[in-house]
mmCIF file of C-alpha atoms and ligand atoms in Angstrom:
data_model
loop_
_atom_site.group_PDB
_atom_site.id
_atom_site.type_symbol
_atom_site.label_atom_id
_atom_site.label_comp_id
_atom_site.label_asym_id
_atom_site.label_seq_id
_atom_site.Cartn_x
_atom_site.Cartn_y
_atom_site.Cartn_z
ATOM 1 C CA PRO A 1 -0.052 -0.022 -0.040
ATOM 2 C CA THR A 2 0.981 3.532 -0.356
ATOM 3 C CA HIS A 3 1.956 5.137 2.893
ATOM 4 C CA LYS A 4 2.704 8.672 3.719
ATOM 5 C CA SER A 5 4.021 10.956 6.300
ATOM 6 C CA LEU A 6 3.224 10.184 9.832
ATOM 7 C CA LEU A 7 2.728 6.559 9.729
ATOM 8 C CA ASN A 8 3.823 3.439 8.203
ATOM 9 C CA ALA A 9 0.488 1.537 8.388
ATOM 10 C CA ARG A 10 -2.515 0.841 6.254
ATOM 11 C CA VAL A 11 -5.410 3.362 6.614
ATOM 12 C CA ILE A 12 -8.938 2.156 5.812
ATOM 13 C CA PHE A 13 -11.870 4.634 6.380
ATOM 14 C CA VAL A 14 -15.204 3.195 7.448
ATOM 15 C CA ILE A 15 -18.257 5.334 6.681
ATOM 16 C CA GLY A 16 -22.041 5.048 6.505
ATOM 17 C CA GLY A 17 -25.055 6.660 7.860
ATOM 18 C CA PRO A 18 -25.978 6.633 11.734
ATOM 19 C CA GLY A 19 -26.951 3.120 12.551
ATOM 20 C CA CYS A 20 -25.561 1.487 9.453
ATOM 21 C CA GLY A 21 -23.545 -0.798 11.461
ATOM 22 C CA LYS A 22 -20.021 0.537 10.993
ATOM 23 C CA GLY A 23 -19.083 0.298 14.636
ATOM 24 C CA THR A 24 -20.527 -3.091 14.847
ATOM 25 C CA GLN A 25 -18.562 -4.290 11.753
ATOM 26 C CA CYS A 26 -15.214 -2.768 13.059
ATOM 27 C CA ALA A 27 -15.580 -4.643 16.282
ATOM 28 C CA LYS A 28 -15.869 -7.954 14.038
ATOM 29 C CA ILE A 29 -13.060 -6.896 12.001
ATOM 30 C CA VAL A 30 -10.623 -6.590 14.783
ATOM 31 C CA GLU A 31 -11.467 -9.936 15.952
ATOM 32 C CA THR A 32 -9.999 -11.386 12.735
ATOM 33 C CA PHE A 33 -7.645 -8.861 11.383
ATOM 34 C CA ASN A 34 -4.773 -7.157 13.267
ATOM 35 C CA TYR A 35 -6.000 -3.563 12.743
ATOM 36 C CA THR A 36 -6.351 -0.766 15.378
ATOM 37 C CA HIS A 37 -9.972 0.421 15.515
ATOM 38 C CA LEU A 38 -10.480 4.167 15.889
ATOM 39 C CA SER A 39 -14.007 5.522 16.044
ATOM 40 C CA THR A 40 -14.259 9.294 15.886
ATOM 41 C CA GLY A 41 -17.642 9.071 17.636
ATOM 42 C CA ASP A 42 -16.004 7.037 20.483
ATOM 43 C CA LEU A 43 -12.995 9.283 20.723
ATOM 44 C CA LEU A 44 -15.428 12.341 21.079
ATOM 45 C CA ARG A 45 -17.541 10.774 23.517
ATOM 46 C CA SER A 46 -14.556 10.049 25.692
ATOM 47 C CA GLU A 47 -13.598 13.624 25.496
ATOM 48 C CA VAL A 48 -16.922 14.568 26.622
ATOM 49 C CA SER A 49 -16.902 11.998 29.657
ATOM 50 C CA SER A 50 -13.590 13.632 30.710
ATOM 51 C CA GLY A 51 -15.668 16.565 31.894
ATOM 52 C CA SER A 52 -13.391 19.153 30.038
ATOM 53 C CA PRO A 53 -15.026 22.430 28.912
ATOM 54 C CA ARG A 54 -14.600 21.322 25.335
ATOM 55 C CA GLY A 55 -16.270 18.234 26.096
ATOM 56 C CA GLN A 56 -19.612 19.962 27.012
ATOM 57 C CA GLU A 57 -19.353 21.859 23.891
ATOM 58 C CA LEU A 58 -18.927 18.682 21.936
ATOM 59 C CA SER A 59 -21.799 17.084 23.715
ATOM 60 C CA ALA A 60 -24.194 19.823 22.833
ATOM 61 C CA ILE A 61 -23.169 19.553 19.122
ATOM 62 C CA MET A 62 -23.551 15.739 19.015
ATOM 63 C CA GLU A 63 -27.105 16.152 20.636
ATOM 64 C CA ARG A 64 -28.094 18.431 17.898
ATOM 65 C CA GLY A 65 -26.924 15.692 15.383
ATOM 66 C CA GLU A 66 -24.488 17.954 13.800
ATOM 67 C CA LEU A 67 -20.832 17.546 12.986
ATOM 68 C CA VAL A 68 -18.244 18.699 15.424
ATOM 69 C CA PRO A 69 -15.545 21.213 13.909
ATOM 70 C CA MET A 70 -13.015 19.381 11.689
ATOM 71 C CA GLU A 71 -10.083 20.778 13.648
ATOM 72 C CA THR A 72 -11.283 19.079 16.787
ATOM 73 C CA VAL A 73 -11.900 15.754 15.076
ATOM 74 C CA LEU A 74 -8.416 15.964 13.226
ATOM 75 C CA GLU A 75 -6.833 16.843 16.413
ATOM 76 C CA ILE A 76 -8.077 13.924 18.478
ATOM 77 C CA LEU A 77 -7.544 11.425 15.757
ATOM 78 C CA ARG A 78 -3.962 12.405 15.241
ATOM 79 C CA ASP A 79 -3.459 12.100 19.051
ATOM 80 C CA ALA A 80 -4.958 8.705 18.759
ATOM 81 C CA ILE A 81 -2.969 7.598 15.806
ATOM 82 C CA ILE A 82 0.382 8.563 17.077
ATOM 83 C CA LYS A 83 -0.346 6.424 20.163
ATOM 84 C CA GLN A 84 -0.110 3.201 18.019
ATOM 85 C CA PRO A 85 3.323 3.482 16.299
ATOM 86 C CA ASN A 86 3.512 -0.310 15.637
ATOM 87 C CA THR A 87 0.031 -1.177 14.181
ATOM 88 C CA ILE A 88 -0.056 -2.735 10.600
ATOM 89 C CA GLY A 89 -3.171 -0.637 9.954
ATOM 90 C CA PHE A 90 -5.985 1.603 11.129
ATOM 91 C CA LEU A 91 -9.683 1.228 10.658
ATOM 92 C CA ILE A 92 -11.070 4.840 10.977
ATOM 93 C CA ASP A 93 -14.622 4.423 11.877
ATOM 94 C CA GLY A 94 -17.166 7.418 11.425
ATOM 95 C CA PHE A 95 -14.493 9.278 9.376
ATOM 96 C CA PRO A 96 -14.495 11.390 7.160
ATOM 97 C CA ARG A 97 -17.912 12.710 7.542
ATOM 98 C CA GLU A 98 -17.361 15.747 5.225
ATOM 99 C CA LEU A 99 -15.183 16.161 2.024
ATOM 100 C CA GLU A 100 -13.030 18.700 3.769
ATOM 101 C CA GLN A 101 -12.078 16.143 6.486
ATOM 102 C CA ALA A 102 -11.085 13.621 3.821
ATOM 103 C CA ILE A 103 -8.896 16.150 2.033
ATOM 104 C CA GLN A 104 -7.257 17.507 5.037
ATOM 105 C CA PHE A 105 -6.547 13.948 6.644
ATOM 106 C CA GLU A 106 -4.949 12.706 3.450
ATOM 107 C CA ASN A 107 -2.877 15.922 2.937
ATOM 108 C CA ASP A 108 -1.556 16.155 6.635
ATOM 109 C CA ILE A 109 -1.721 12.631 8.118
ATOM 110 C CA ALA A 110 -1.820 9.795 5.702
ATOM 111 C CA VAL A 111 -3.133 8.483 2.475
ATOM 112 C CA CYS A 112 -6.193 6.296 2.689
ATOM 113 C CA GLU A 113 -6.006 2.953 0.845
ATOM 114 C CA CYS A 114 -9.670 2.254 0.651
ATOM 115 C CA VAL A 115 -13.083 3.048 2.068
ATOM 116 C CA LEU A 116 -15.674 0.733 3.429
ATOM 117 C CA TYR A 117 -19.177 2.287 2.949
ATOM 118 C CA PHE A 118 -22.153 0.602 4.462
ATOM 119 C CA GLU A 119 -25.191 1.274 2.509
ATOM 120 C CA CYS A 120 -28.479 1.131 4.281
ATOM 121 C CA LEU A 121 -32.172 2.445 4.094
ATOM 122 C CA ALA A 122 -33.008 5.405 6.396
ATOM 123 C CA GLU A 123 -35.741 3.334 7.768
ATOM 124 C CA THR A 124 -33.506 0.443 8.777
ATOM 125 C CA MET A 125 -31.080 2.790 10.399
ATOM 126 C CA THR A 126 -33.662 4.710 12.325
ATOM 127 C CA ALA A 127 -35.187 1.503 13.556
ATOM 128 C CA ARG A 128 -31.727 0.158 14.679
ATOM 129 C CA LEU A 129 -30.935 3.525 16.584
ATOM 130 C CA LEU A 130 -34.306 3.485 18.287
ATOM 131 C CA LYS A 131 -33.702 0.001 19.404
ATOM 132 C CA ARG A 132 -30.376 0.931 20.786
ATOM 133 C CA ALA A 133 -31.788 4.086 22.558
ATOM 134 C CA GLU A 134 -33.593 1.689 24.905
ATOM 135 C CA THR A 135 -30.260 0.969 26.621
ATOM 136 C CA SER A 136 -27.534 3.197 25.226
ATOM 137 C CA GLY A 137 -27.987 6.187 27.198
ATOM 138 C CA ARG A 138 -26.460 8.328 24.286
ATOM 139 C CA VAL A 139 -27.728 11.754 24.166
ATOM 140 C CA ASP A 140 -28.227 11.489 20.390
ATOM 141 C CA ASP A 141 -30.091 8.295 20.326
ATOM 142 C CA ASN A 142 -33.581 9.922 20.180
ATOM 143 C CA GLU A 143 -36.009 10.345 17.475
ATOM 144 C CA GLU A 144 -35.573 13.979 16.830
ATOM 145 C CA THR A 145 -31.674 13.759 16.864
ATOM 146 C CA ILE A 146 -31.780 10.657 14.727
ATOM 147 C CA LYS A 147 -33.619 12.543 11.929
ATOM 148 C CA LYS A 148 -30.992 15.442 12.011
ATOM 149 C CA ARG A 149 -28.056 12.919 12.050
ATOM 150 C CA LEU A 150 -29.624 11.269 8.812
ATOM 151 C CA GLU A 151 -30.033 14.724 7.186
ATOM 152 C CA THR A 152 -26.441 15.585 8.081
ATOM 153 C CA PHE A 153 -25.219 12.415 6.546
ATOM 154 C CA PHE A 154 -27.255 12.917 3.320
ATOM 155 C CA THR A 155 -26.032 16.399 2.889
ATOM 156 C CA GLN A 156 -22.516 16.443 4.325
ATOM 157 C CA THR A 157 -21.075 12.867 4.029
ATOM 158 C CA LEU A 158 -22.608 11.599 0.745
ATOM 159 C CA PRO A 159 -20.157 13.872 -1.217
ATOM 160 C CA VAL A 160 -17.377 11.890 0.576
ATOM 161 C CA VAL A 161 -18.776 8.771 -1.119
ATOM 162 C CA GLN A 162 -18.867 10.389 -4.394
ATOM 163 C CA HIS A 163 -15.371 11.698 -3.995
ATOM 164 C CA TYR A 164 -13.905 8.096 -3.375
ATOM 165 C CA ASP A 165 -16.115 6.778 -6.014
ATOM 166 C CA GLU A 166 -14.356 8.871 -8.573
ATOM 167 C CA LYS A 167 -11.134 7.882 -7.149
ATOM 168 C CA GLY A 168 -12.231 4.224 -7.476
ATOM 169 C CA ASN A 169 -11.095 2.988 -4.011
ATOM 170 C CA ILE A 170 -14.454 2.592 -2.199
ATOM 171 C CA HIS A 171 -16.221 -0.710 -1.515
ATOM 172 C CA LYS A 172 -19.927 -0.322 -1.125
ATOM 173 C CA ILE A 173 -21.481 -2.945 1.076
ATOM 174 C CA ALA A 174 -25.178 -3.582 1.272
ATOM 175 C CA ALA A 175 -25.893 -3.339 5.002
ATOM 176 C CA GLU A 176 -29.555 -4.470 5.584
ATOM 177 C CA GLU A 177 -28.756 -8.072 6.564
ATOM 178 C CA SER A 178 -27.654 -9.599 9.815
ATOM 179 C CA ALA A 179 -24.151 -8.299 11.183
ATOM 180 C CA GLU A 180 -22.847 -11.920 10.539
ATOM 181 C CA GLU A 181 -24.071 -11.911 6.692
ATOM 182 C CA ILE A 182 -22.452 -8.452 6.348
ATOM 183 C CA PHE A 183 -19.308 -9.375 7.895
ATOM 184 C CA VAL A 184 -18.930 -12.256 5.330
ATOM 185 C CA LYS A 185 -18.677 -9.558 2.553
ATOM 186 C CA VAL A 186 -16.531 -7.343 4.589
ATOM 187 C CA LYS A 187 -14.006 -10.177 5.353
ATOM 188 C CA ALA A 188 -13.851 -11.076 1.607
ATOM 189 C CA ILE A 189 -13.024 -7.364 0.753
ATOM 190 C CA LEU A 190 -10.213 -7.262 3.308
ATOM 191 C CA ASP A 191 -8.849 -10.664 2.501
ATOM 192 C CA ALA A 192 -8.378 -9.364 -1.026
ATOM 193 C CA LEU A 193 -6.228 -6.398 -0.080
ATOM 194 C CA PRO A 194 -2.566 -6.671 -0.876
ATOM 195 C CA GLN A 195 -0.614 -8.097 1.952
HETATM 196 P P1 B4P B 1 -20.843 7.869 15.702
HETATM 197 O O1 B4P B 1 -20.300 7.510 17.026
HETATM 198 O O2 B4P B 1 -20.143 7.591 14.518
HETATM 199 O O3 B4P B 1 -22.323 7.304 15.658
HETATM 200 P P2 B4P B 1 -23.094 6.515 14.630
HETATM 201 O O4 B4P B 1 -23.083 7.089 13.208
HETATM 202 O O5 B4P B 1 -24.524 6.240 15.211
HETATM 203 O O6 B4P B 1 -22.492 5.159 14.471
HETATM 204 P P3 B4P B 1 -22.218 3.905 15.422
HETATM 205 O O7 B4P B 1 -20.892 3.276 15.100
HETATM 206 O O8 B4P B 1 -22.545 4.229 16.940
HETATM 207 O O9 B4P B 1 -23.422 2.995 15.308
HETATM 208 P P4 B4P B 1 -23.651 1.528 14.379
HETATM 209 O O10 B4P B 1 -23.938 1.933 12.919
HETATM 210 O O11 B4P B 1 -22.373 0.803 14.385
HETATM 211 O O12 B4P B 1 -21.168 9.520 15.684
HETATM 212 C C1 B4P B 1 -21.974 10.184 16.803
HETATM 213 C C2 B4P B 1 -21.769 11.698 16.492
HETATM 214 O O13 B4P B 1 -20.430 12.112 16.837
HETATM 215 C C3 B4P B 1 -22.133 12.370 15.169
HETATM 216 O O14 B4P B 1 -23.453 12.555 15.003
HETATM 217 C C4 B4P B 1 -21.323 13.643 15.219
HETATM 218 O O15 B4P B 1 -21.928 14.616 16.013
HETATM 219 C C5 B4P B 1 -20.140 13.280 16.092
HETATM 220 N N1 B4P B 1 -18.908 12.857 15.064
HETATM 221 C C6 B4P B 1 -18.493 11.549 14.875
HETATM 222 N N2 B4P B 1 -17.495 11.579 14.056
HETATM 223 C C7 B4P B 1 -17.411 12.810 13.463
HETATM 224 C C8 B4P B 1 -16.523 13.219 12.445
HETATM 225 N N3 B4P B 1 -15.807 12.737 11.900
HETATM 226 N N4 B4P B 1 -16.635 14.642 12.257
HETATM 227 C C9 B4P B 1 -17.669 15.353 12.926
HETATM 228 N N5 B4P B 1 -18.385 14.859 13.996
HETATM 229 C C10 B4P B 1 -18.252 13.492 14.252
HETATM 230 O O16 B4P B 1 -24.870 0.791 14.913
HETATM 231 C C11 B4P B 1 -26.002 1.292 15.294
HETATM 232 C C12 B4P B 1 -26.888 0.123 15.986
HETATM 233 O O17 B4P B 1 -27.298 -0.762 15.100
HETATM 234 C C13 B4P B 1 -26.265 -0.600 17.063
HETATM 235 O O18 B4P B 1 -27.185 -0.712 18.219
HETATM 236 C C14 B4P B 1 -25.992 -1.939 16.600
HETATM 237 O O19 B4P B 1 -26.234 -3.064 17.452
HETATM 238 C C15 B4P B 1 -27.152 -2.040 15.401
HETATM 239 N N6 B4P B 1 -26.770 -2.904 14.370
HETATM 240 C C16 B4P B 1 -25.584 -2.783 13.610
HETATM 241 N N7 B4P B 1 -25.533 -3.587 12.681
HETATM 242 C C17 B4P B 1 -26.673 -4.230 12.559
HETATM 243 C C18 B4P B 1 -27.352 -5.273 11.743
HETATM 244 N N8 B4P B 1 -26.559 -5.718 10.690
HETATM 245 N N9 B4P B 1 -28.552 -5.623 11.992
HETATM 246 C C19 B4P B 1 -29.184 -5.133 13.015
HETATM 247 N N10 B4P B 1 -28.806 -4.279 13.921
HETATM 248 C C20 B4P B 1 -27.501 -3.817 13.656
#
């Protein structure tokens, strides 16, 4: 793979709408492949639970279903990446969520080898998130925020899909089935990457 600047590891972006199953698939991927899973959502939530002033601001943005500022995301992502100097690869989950994040990351941090895009109907994603809401305690797992998160995805993240479509390094994975069935397709894609 082509590597650049900060690291000597493969970089795979994992994107899709809210509730498409990206976090779920990443958890399965790391059971089989030796990659490091970094979820920007999880990183942001741990910044929130640290109780820092910045955390409070982030929580409010997430509760509105909007994107947090790019500089913040890139900073916490870069910090997390440099803590793993020996990994063979990064699965960067929930990123990039807007075209500018993709361009900035690839310019400043590393080149992305490929993108996994989980394609799912809005109704399916909504149903999954409402189910998760019963137990997650997440400020953004409620009907109103879910609507806004979907809208944010369609307006801000779909251009990222189009960008990598044009570059030709995106894998679109139908994500309506069970997590196990979806993982069979994911594994085949990752097995086929050059060693
Ligand atoms: P995320 O944490 O990324 O939240 P998400 O989109 O809901 O994905 P998640 O990984 O949690 O859920 P998944 O689809 O796996 O982002 C939260 C917020 O953080 C954003 O709204 C934004 O404000 C901010 N943010 C994050 N990254 C950012 C960035 N780069 N830039 C700016 N802001 C950023 O799973 C959902 C549910 O579906 C689970 O309960 C799961 O069990 C279930 N599920 C999964 N697969 C299933 C399947 N196949 N069948 C049935 N159920 C399934």
